[in-house]
mmCIF file of C-alpha atoms in Angstrom:
data_model
loop_
_atom_site.group_PDB
_atom_site.id
_atom_site.type_symbol
_atom_site.label_atom_id
_atom_site.label_comp_id
_atom_site.label_asym_id
_atom_site.label_seq_id
_atom_site.Cartn_x
_atom_site.Cartn_y
_atom_site.Cartn_z
ATOM 1 C CA MET A 1 0.045 -0.035 0.002
ATOM 2 C CA PRO A 2 1.634 3.245 -0.990
ATOM 3 C CA ILE A 3 2.844 5.690 1.870
ATOM 4 C CA PRO A 4 1.009 9.176 1.719
ATOM 5 C CA VAL A 5 3.772 11.679 1.109
ATOM 6 C CA LEU A 6 2.963 15.483 1.474
ATOM 7 C CA ILE A 7 5.423 17.956 -0.133
ATOM 8 C CA CYS A 8 4.511 21.459 1.507
ATOM 9 C CA ASP A 9 6.346 24.496 -0.093
ATOM 10 C CA ASP A 10 5.032 27.856 -1.610
ATOM 11 C CA SER A 11 7.306 27.371 -4.517
ATOM 12 C CA ALA A 12 6.131 25.160 -7.378
ATOM 13 C CA LEU A 13 9.770 24.914 -8.494
ATOM 14 C CA ALA A 14 10.755 23.520 -5.060
ATOM 15 C CA ARG A 15 7.823 21.102 -5.078
ATOM 16 C CA LYS A 16 8.815 20.051 -8.395
ATOM 17 C CA GLN A 17 12.375 19.384 -7.423
ATOM 18 C CA MET A 18 11.444 17.759 -4.408
ATOM 19 C CA ALA A 19 9.157 15.292 -6.006
ATOM 20 C CA ARG A 20 11.730 14.238 -8.622
ATOM 21 C CA THR A 21 14.505 13.767 -6.107
ATOM 22 C CA LEU A 22 12.250 11.006 -4.272
ATOM 23 C CA PRO A 23 13.463 7.450 -4.865
ATOM 24 C CA LYS A 24 11.639 6.151 -7.954
ATOM 25 C CA GLU A 25 11.329 2.800 -6.298
ATOM 26 C CA TRP A 26 9.590 4.028 -3.346
ATOM 27 C CA ASP A 27 5.840 3.159 -3.107
ATOM 28 C CA VAL A 28 4.331 6.595 -2.386
ATOM 29 C CA GLU A 29 1.208 8.749 -3.130
ATOM 30 C CA ILE A 30 2.284 12.458 -3.252
ATOM 31 C CA THR A 31 0.032 15.262 -2.341
ATOM 32 C CA PHE A 32 1.109 19.039 -2.728
ATOM 33 C CA ALA A 33 0.546 21.909 -0.531
ATOM 34 C CA ASN A 34 1.093 25.671 -1.304
ATOM 35 C CA ASN A 35 1.311 26.663 2.436
ATOM 36 C CA GLY A 36 1.124 25.559 5.895
ATOM 37 C CA ALA A 37 -2.496 25.877 6.483
ATOM 38 C CA GLU A 38 -3.005 23.583 3.338
ATOM 39 C CA GLY A 39 -0.304 21.237 4.524
ATOM 40 C CA ILE A 40 -2.273 20.843 8.053
ATOM 41 C CA GLU A 41 -5.369 20.199 6.147
ATOM 42 C CA ALA A 42 -3.733 17.500 4.198
ATOM 43 C CA ILE A 43 -2.223 15.877 7.249
ATOM 44 C CA ARG A 44 -5.682 15.692 9.041
ATOM 45 C CA ALA A 45 -7.101 13.945 5.893
ATOM 46 C CA GLY A 46 -4.380 11.445 6.163
ATOM 47 C CA LYS A 47 -2.289 12.551 3.064
ATOM 48 C CA GLY A 48 0.899 13.380 5.097
ATOM 49 C CA GLU A 49 2.396 10.330 6.816
ATOM 50 C CA VAL A 50 5.843 11.521 5.712
ATOM 51 C CA VAL A 51 6.080 15.461 5.196
ATOM 52 C CA PHE A 52 8.721 17.266 3.388
ATOM 53 C CA LEU A 53 8.097 20.928 4.888
ATOM 54 C CA ASP A 54 9.370 24.325 3.661
ATOM 55 C CA LEU A 55 9.934 27.065 6.409
ATOM 56 C CA ASN A 56 9.201 30.259 4.795
ATOM 57 C CA MET A 57 5.619 30.014 3.371
ATOM 58 C CA PRO A 58 2.658 32.448 3.448
ATOM 59 C CA VAL A 59 -0.502 31.791 5.583
ATOM 60 C CA MET A 60 1.327 29.610 8.056
ATOM 61 C CA ASP A 61 4.983 28.927 7.997
ATOM 62 C CA GLY A 62 6.752 25.758 8.750
ATOM 63 C CA TYR A 63 7.394 26.497 12.202
ATOM 64 C CA GLU A 64 3.788 27.116 13.058
ATOM 65 C CA VAL A 65 3.071 23.781 11.057
ATOM 66 C CA LEU A 66 5.366 21.850 13.570
ATOM 67 C CA GLN A 67 3.829 23.483 16.458
ATOM 68 C CA THR A 68 0.412 22.494 15.367
ATOM 69 C CA ILE A 69 1.524 18.852 14.604
ATOM 70 C CA GLN A 70 3.124 18.601 18.132
ATOM 71 C CA GLN A 71 0.283 20.401 19.969
ATOM 72 C CA ASP A 72 -2.461 18.275 18.340
ATOM 73 C CA ASP A 73 -0.361 14.948 18.154
ATOM 74 C CA LEU A 74 -0.859 14.585 14.507
ATOM 75 C CA PRO A 75 0.357 11.390 12.804
ATOM 76 C CA ALA A 76 3.298 12.823 10.491
ATOM 77 C CA LEU A 77 6.923 12.295 10.216
ATOM 78 C CA VAL A 78 8.382 15.709 9.224
ATOM 79 C CA ILE A 79 11.562 16.309 7.476
ATOM 80 C CA VAL A 80 12.453 20.065 6.926
ATOM 81 C CA VAL A 81 13.612 21.166 3.526
ATOM 82 C CA SER A 82 14.734 24.743 3.659
ATOM 83 C CA GLY A 83 17.121 27.371 2.316
ATOM 84 C CA ASP A 84 17.307 28.707 5.963
ATOM 85 C CA ILE A 85 20.434 26.894 7.164
ATOM 86 C CA GLN A 86 21.142 28.752 10.095
ATOM 87 C CA ILE A 87 22.226 26.394 13.189
ATOM 88 C CA LYS A 88 19.557 27.886 15.172
ATOM 89 C CA ALA A 89 16.913 27.152 12.495
ATOM 90 C CA HIS A 90 18.123 23.506 12.867
ATOM 91 C CA GLU A 91 17.881 23.506 16.365
ATOM 92 C CA ARG A 92 14.400 24.887 16.591
ATOM 93 C CA VAL A 93 12.905 22.649 14.015
ATOM 94 C CA LYS A 94 14.206 19.792 15.869
ATOM 95 C CA ALA A 95 12.950 20.990 19.293
ATOM 96 C CA LEU A 96 9.485 21.102 17.661
ATOM 97 C CA GLY A 97 9.757 17.590 16.516
ATOM 98 C CA ALA A 98 11.155 17.446 12.919
ATOM 99 C CA LEU A 99 13.017 14.314 12.312
ATOM 100 C CA ASP A 100 15.710 16.006 10.346
ATOM 101 C CA PHE A 101 16.846 19.004 8.131
ATOM 102 C CA ILE A 102 17.775 19.097 4.475
ATOM 103 C CA GLN A 103 19.350 21.992 2.732
ATOM 104 C CA LYS A 104 17.885 23.483 -0.419
ATOM 105 C CA PRO A 105 18.423 22.736 -3.322
ATOM 106 C CA VAL A 106 17.768 19.102 -2.438
ATOM 107 C CA SER A 107 19.608 16.192 -3.806
ATOM 108 C CA ALA A 108 18.458 12.565 -4.394
ATOM 109 C CA ASP A 109 21.240 11.111 -2.324
ATOM 110 C CA ALA A 110 20.472 13.553 0.598
ATOM 111 C CA ILE A 111 16.739 12.297 0.444
ATOM 112 C CA SER A 112 17.657 8.636 0.177
ATOM 113 C CA ASN A 113 20.074 8.708 2.913
ATOM 114 C CA ILE A 114 17.803 10.305 5.456
ATOM 115 C CA LEU A 115 14.784 7.918 4.435
ATOM 116 C CA GLN A 116 17.006 4.986 4.929
ATOM 117 C CA GLU A 117 18.521 6.277 8.185
ATOM 118 C CA TYR A 118 14.939 6.554 9.797
ATOM 119 C CA GLY A 119 13.609 3.448 8.146
ATOM 120 C CA ILE A 120 11.093 5.253 6.198
ATOM 121 C CA LEU A 121 12.060 3.915 2.780
ATOM 122 C CA THR A 122 9.960 0.982 1.775
ATOM 123 C CA ILE A 123 10.246 -0.394 -1.879
ATOM 124 C CA ALA A 124 7.535 -2.146 -3.739
ATOM 125 C CA LEU A 125 9.191 -4.968 -5.700
ATOM 126 C CA GLY A 126 8.929 -5.318 -9.418
ATOM 127 C CA GLU A 127 8.901 -1.778 -10.829
ATOM 128 C CA GLU A 128 9.227 1.990 -10.183
ATOM 129 C CA THR A 129 6.308 3.289 -8.416
ATOM 130 C CA ASN A 130 6.704 6.890 -7.596
ATOM 131 C CA GLU A 131 5.225 8.810 -10.367
ATOM 132 C CA SER A 132 4.888 12.521 -9.311
ATOM 133 C CA PRO A 133 1.906 14.719 -10.492
ATOM 134 C CA MET A 134 2.779 17.290 -13.110
ATOM 135 C CA ILE A 135 3.572 20.721 -11.965
ATOM 136 C CA GLU A 136 3.719 23.806 -13.889
ATOM 137 C CA VAL A 137 6.490 26.293 -12.982
ATOM 138 C CA ASP A 138 6.812 30.033 -14.233
ATOM 139 C CA LEU A 139 10.235 31.831 -14.419
ATOM 140 C CA ARG A 140 9.099 34.357 -11.758
ATOM 141 C CA ASP A 141 8.475 31.316 -9.232
ATOM 142 C CA ALA A 142 11.825 29.766 -10.311
ATOM 143 C CA CYS A 143 13.499 33.283 -9.823
ATOM 144 C CA GLN A 144 11.972 33.525 -6.364
ATOM 145 C CA GLU A 145 13.058 30.055 -5.366
ATOM 146 C CA VAL A 146 16.638 30.773 -6.452
ATOM 147 C CA ALA A 147 16.382 34.018 -4.338
ATOM 148 C CA ASN A 148 15.043 32.131 -1.314
ATOM 149 C CA VAL A 149 18.077 29.770 -1.296
ATOM 150 C CA ALA A 150 20.609 32.672 -1.745
ATOM 151 C CA MET A 151 18.706 34.427 1.109
ATOM 152 C CA GLY A 152 19.396 31.556 3.345
ATOM 153 C CA ARG A 153 23.219 31.574 2.615
ATOM 154 C CA ALA A 154 23.394 35.170 3.324
ATOM 155 C CA ALA A 155 21.492 34.924 6.565
ATOM 156 C CA ASP A 156 23.519 31.942 7.604
ATOM 157 C CA LEU A 157 26.935 33.758 7.223
ATOM 158 C CA LEU A 158 25.518 36.839 9.082
ATOM 159 C CA ALA A 159 24.073 34.781 11.839
ATOM 160 C CA LYS A 160 27.483 32.911 12.502
ATOM 161 C CA LEU A 161 29.644 36.356 12.345
ATOM 162 C CA LEU A 162 27.248 38.001 14.812
ATOM 163 C CA ASP A 163 26.089 35.011 16.875
ATOM 164 C CA VAL A 164 22.467 36.081 16.227
ATOM 165 C CA PHE A 165 19.283 34.485 14.522
ATOM 166 C CA VAL A 166 18.267 36.116 11.486
ATOM 167 C CA LEU A 167 14.545 36.342 10.693
ATOM 168 C CA LEU A 168 13.824 35.526 6.966
ATOM 169 C CA PRO A 169 10.864 36.796 4.955
ATOM 170 C CA ILE A 170 9.499 35.435 1.549
ATOM 171 C CA PRO A 171 11.423 36.776 -1.101
ATOM 172 C CA ASN A 172 9.563 39.614 -3.274
ATOM 173 C CA VAL A 173 10.569 39.157 -6.910
ATOM 174 C CA ASN A 174 8.964 41.109 -9.847
ATOM 175 C CA VAL A 175 9.867 42.641 -13.144
ATOM 176 C CA LEU A 176 8.963 46.118 -12.952
ATOM 177 C CA GLU A 177 9.715 49.822 -14.098
ATOM 178 C CA VAL A 178 11.689 51.938 -11.640
ATOM 179 C CA SER A 179 8.567 53.872 -10.703
ATOM 180 C CA GLU A 180 6.960 50.786 -9.515
ATOM 181 C CA LEU A 181 9.905 49.972 -7.573
ATOM 182 C CA THR A 182 9.724 53.277 -5.826
ATOM 183 C CA MET A 183 6.141 52.612 -4.883
ATOM 184 C CA THR A 184 7.065 49.101 -3.708
ATOM 185 C CA LEU A 185 9.586 50.256 -1.340
ATOM 186 C CA LYS A 186 7.608 53.264 -0.204
ATOM 187 C CA ALA A 187 4.693 51.022 0.740
ATOM 188 C CA THR A 188 6.928 49.168 3.318
ATOM 189 C CA GLU A 189 8.826 52.335 4.629
ATOM 190 C CA GLU A 190 6.955 55.400 4.256
ATOM 191 C CA ARG A 191 8.142 57.483 7.449
ATOM 192 C CA SER A 192 11.586 55.992 8.462
ATOM 193 C CA THR A 193 14.800 57.116 6.896
ATOM 194 C CA VAL A 194 17.825 54.947 5.459
ATOM 195 C CA SER A 195 21.154 54.985 4.320
ATOM 196 C CA ALA A 196 22.263 53.087 1.228
ATOM 197 C CA LEU A 197 25.042 51.241 -0.135
ATOM 198 C CA CYS A 198 25.320 50.340 -3.942
ATOM 199 C CA GLN A 199 27.593 47.538 -5.461
ATOM 200 C CA GLY A 200 27.425 46.634 -9.280
ATOM 201 C CA PHE A 201 28.179 43.099 -10.280
ATOM 202 C CA ILE A 202 28.494 41.371 -13.661
ATOM 203 C CA GLY A 203 28.591 37.815 -15.144
ATOM 204 C CA ALA A 204 28.233 36.172 -18.474
ATOM 205 C CA GLY A 205 25.229 38.058 -20.019
ATOM 206 C CA VAL A 206 24.078 39.348 -16.488
ATOM 207 C CA ALA A 207 24.608 42.408 -14.909
ATOM 208 C CA GLY A 208 23.056 44.593 -12.232
ATOM 209 C CA GLU A 209 23.362 46.471 -9.131
ATOM 210 C CA ALA A 210 23.059 45.319 -5.666
ATOM 211 C CA LEU A 211 21.282 47.904 -3.151
ATOM 212 C CA LEU A 212 21.449 47.785 0.577
ATOM 213 C CA LEU A 213 19.141 49.896 2.379
ATOM 214 C CA PHE A 214 19.975 50.092 5.941
ATOM 215 C CA HIS A 215 17.286 51.428 8.214
ATOM 216 C CA ASP A 216 18.910 54.428 10.424
ATOM 217 C CA SER A 217 17.472 53.110 13.526
ATOM 218 C CA SER A 218 19.482 50.091 13.179
ATOM 219 C CA PHE A 219 23.005 51.442 13.139
ATOM 220 C CA LYS A 220 23.534 51.543 16.980
ATOM 221 C CA ASP A 221 22.398 48.008 17.587
ATOM 222 C CA MET A 222 24.395 46.699 14.761
ATOM 223 C CA ALA A 223 27.499 48.444 15.656
ATOM 224 C CA LYS A 224 27.399 46.943 19.084
ATOM 225 C CA LEU A 225 27.007 43.410 17.781
ATOM 226 C CA MET A 226 30.143 44.139 15.518
ATOM 227 C CA GLY A 227 31.945 45.325 18.639
ATOM 228 C CA LEU A 228 32.762 48.823 16.983
ATOM 229 C CA ALA A 229 33.320 51.961 19.274
ATOM 230 C CA ASN A 230 31.554 55.214 18.642
ATOM 231 C CA PRO A 231 28.199 53.634 17.229
ATOM 232 C CA GLU A 232 26.872 57.090 16.343
ATOM 233 C CA ASP A 233 29.844 58.451 14.647
ATOM 234 C CA ARG A 234 29.674 58.924 10.902
ATOM 235 C CA ASN A 235 32.532 56.868 9.958
ATOM 236 C CA THR A 236 31.397 54.020 12.217
ATOM 237 C CA GLU A 237 27.827 54.095 10.264
ATOM 238 C CA ILE A 238 29.715 53.901 7.043
ATOM 239 C CA GLU A 239 31.930 50.827 8.248
ATOM 240 C CA VAL A 240 28.611 49.115 9.496
ATOM 241 C CA MET A 241 27.128 49.428 6.085
ATOM 242 C CA ILE A 242 30.213 48.313 4.124
ATOM 243 C CA ASP A 243 30.660 45.316 6.477
ATOM 244 C CA THR A 244 26.968 44.363 6.234
ATOM 245 C CA GLY A 245 27.116 44.805 2.539
ATOM 246 C CA ASN A 246 30.135 42.805 2.164
ATOM 247 C CA VAL A 247 28.613 39.838 3.990
ATOM 248 C CA LEU A 248 24.933 39.922 2.668
ATOM 249 C CA ILE A 249 25.667 40.992 -1.130
ATOM 250 C CA GLY A 250 28.690 38.658 -1.487
ATOM 251 C CA ALA A 251 26.835 35.636 0.074
ATOM 252 C CA PHE A 252 23.646 36.253 -1.875
ATOM 253 C CA LEU A 253 25.365 36.579 -5.257
ATOM 254 C CA ASN A 254 27.421 33.454 -4.533
ATOM 255 C CA GLY A 255 24.076 31.544 -3.658
ATOM 256 C CA ILE A 256 22.733 32.665 -7.040
ATOM 257 C CA SER A 257 25.962 31.701 -8.791
ATOM 258 C CA GLU A 258 26.012 28.267 -7.522
ATOM 259 C CA GLN A 259 22.492 27.574 -8.379
ATOM 260 C CA LEU A 260 22.759 28.992 -12.052
ATOM 261 C CA HIS A 261 26.471 27.829 -12.531
ATOM 262 C CA MET A 262 27.836 31.272 -13.285
ATOM 263 C CA LYS A 263 30.317 33.432 -11.749
ATOM 264 C CA PHE A 264 29.976 37.284 -10.801
ATOM 265 C CA SER A 265 32.488 39.736 -10.485
ATOM 266 C CA GLN A 266 31.724 42.862 -8.135
ATOM 267 C CA SER A 267 32.801 46.410 -8.127
ATOM 268 C CA HIS A 268 33.670 48.304 -4.990
ATOM 269 C CA PRO A 269 30.940 49.314 -2.922
ATOM 270 C CA VAL A 270 29.510 53.064 -3.217
ATOM 271 C CA VAL A 271 27.334 54.913 -0.542
ATOM 272 C CA LEU A 272 24.461 56.182 -2.405
ATOM 273 C CA GLY A 273 22.878 58.284 0.345
ATOM 274 C CA ARG A 274 22.671 58.823 4.150
ATOM 275 C CA HIS A 275 19.658 59.433 6.205
ATOM 276 C CA CYS A 276 17.160 59.994 3.480
ATOM 277 C CA THR A 277 13.737 58.734 2.520
ATOM 278 C CA VAL A 278 13.629 55.789 0.107
ATOM 279 C CA ASN A 279 11.526 58.032 -2.351
ATOM 280 C CA ASP A 280 14.497 60.578 -2.341
ATOM 281 C CA LEU A 281 17.081 57.941 -2.727
ATOM 282 C CA ILE A 282 15.196 56.090 -5.825
ATOM 283 C CA HIS A 283 14.571 59.347 -7.366
ATOM 284 C CA ASP A 284 17.848 60.702 -7.192
ATOM 285 C CA ASN A 285 19.373 57.377 -8.706
ATOM 286 C CA SER A 286 16.453 56.667 -11.036
ATOM 287 C CA GLU A 287 18.534 57.317 -14.433
ATOM 288 C CA LYS A 288 20.629 54.136 -13.248
ATOM 289 C CA TRP A 289 17.667 51.848 -13.609
ATOM 290 C CA SER A 290 14.785 51.566 -16.038
ATOM 291 C CA ARG A 291 13.212 48.214 -16.442
ATOM 292 C CA THR A 292 14.467 45.820 -13.945
ATOM 293 C CA LEU A 293 14.063 42.474 -12.552
ATOM 294 C CA ALA A 294 14.132 43.192 -8.704
ATOM 295 C CA MET A 295 14.644 40.713 -5.899
ATOM 296 C CA GLU A 296 13.805 42.109 -2.543
ATOM 297 C CA ILE A 297 14.582 40.695 0.841
ATOM 298 C CA ASN A 298 14.034 42.132 4.223
ATOM 299 C CA TYR A 299 16.427 40.982 6.851
ATOM 300 C CA ARG A 300 15.672 41.272 10.650
ATOM 301 C CA ILE A 301 17.820 40.287 13.489
ATOM 302 C CA GLU A 302 15.870 38.660 16.396
ATOM 303 C CA ASP A 303 15.754 40.486 19.529
ATOM 304 C CA HIS A 304 17.621 43.534 18.030
ATOM 305 C CA ASP A 305 16.215 46.794 16.576
ATOM 306 C CA ILE A 306 18.017 45.756 13.377
ATOM 307 C CA GLN A 307 16.574 45.678 9.670
ATOM 308 C CA CYS A 308 17.917 46.086 6.253
ATOM 309 C CA ASP A 309 16.654 45.488 2.757
ATOM 310 C CA LEU A 310 18.760 43.841 0.133
ATOM 311 C CA LEU A 311 17.616 44.472 -3.513
ATOM 312 C CA LEU A 312 19.178 42.915 -6.428
ATOM 313 C CA LEU A 313 18.281 44.836 -9.560
ATOM 314 C CA PHE A 314 19.055 43.182 -12.728
ATOM 315 C CA THR A 315 19.280 45.088 -16.047
ATOM 316 C CA GLU A 316 16.754 44.382 -18.594
ATOM 317 C CA ASP A 317 19.337 43.127 -21.106
ATOM 318 C CA SER A 318 20.107 40.416 -18.341
ATOM 319 C CA LEU A 319 16.740 38.870 -18.676
ATOM 320 C CA PRO A 320 17.156 36.633 -21.645
ATOM 321 C CA THR A 321 20.307 34.960 -20.097
ATOM 322 C CA LEU A 322 18.330 34.590 -16.672
ATOM 323 C CA ASN A 323 15.315 33.130 -18.623
ATOM 324 C CA PHE A 324 17.702 30.553 -20.170
ATOM 325 C CA LYS A 325 19.642 29.722 -17.130
ATOM 326 C CA LEU A 326 16.462 29.297 -14.926
ATOM 327 C CA GLY A 327 15.072 27.098 -17.685
ATOM 328 C CA TYR A 328 17.470 24.357 -16.668
ATOM 329 C CA LEU A 329 16.016 24.315 -13.348
ATOM 330 C CA PHE A 330 12.591 23.020 -15.033
ATOM 331 C CA GLU A 331 14.090 20.070 -16.501
#
């Protein structure tokens, strides 16, 4: 009798990748859920004896799913599959009852090893039985999943350097005009002021700029975490921005390059503006961007008044190459 397996992830690409890495000889019936609430519903319906669970999802995230399973004593063996590779994330999901943790992007060997380690892998003799349902994946979804994995790499590095836990959002990915970018950012921060750092990057057929928006209210706490003296000094603020930018931008671009099998060269960071509104910042630099693919991630540090927005703005000329590279992930 097939084992009911649930794959719970808001990314169609991630669901497809997860399904195709399951052992072909494993006798399973696969169900998909787009968020944690759908996942809990499927588990209650008996469709999730084994669950592969993402952490960053809308409606109900993976932590909330694990809490609900634990509180309601639901019959589910949960393996977390996430781009958030922070050690504290591992510790938290284990404390909430997860069997184990697999890093995105998943590999068939990692899945098979864990299934065998916990005695979950049962094989129907004679033929391959695992036939995954068809999943349609669009390029925006693929780009968002790539950003999700890269975001986790950057957060993990920052967490290790500062001994903190970085709270991760669902990445926002859109192709838009610079005027739409202004409205998107203004919608999240209408009143507070920011300081900004910009760093160009270029690869084979792909170019753009990484923009780090550092909320001014965050400087003092970040300087203390970094062990810097005179946290309110102008030079200290610039040092905080550059050091944070080196960590987040570098790790994020490395995360993208690993997934798309391409290398990026980075220019020296440049301070774009200090203690200004997002509207002024974008307006003063609007000639640098027109139509762009924008990846936006808001990083926050738990128990500290620290948050910064990382934006990767790819040139319009980069879109064909990105589409081509992302297309390989569908196969």
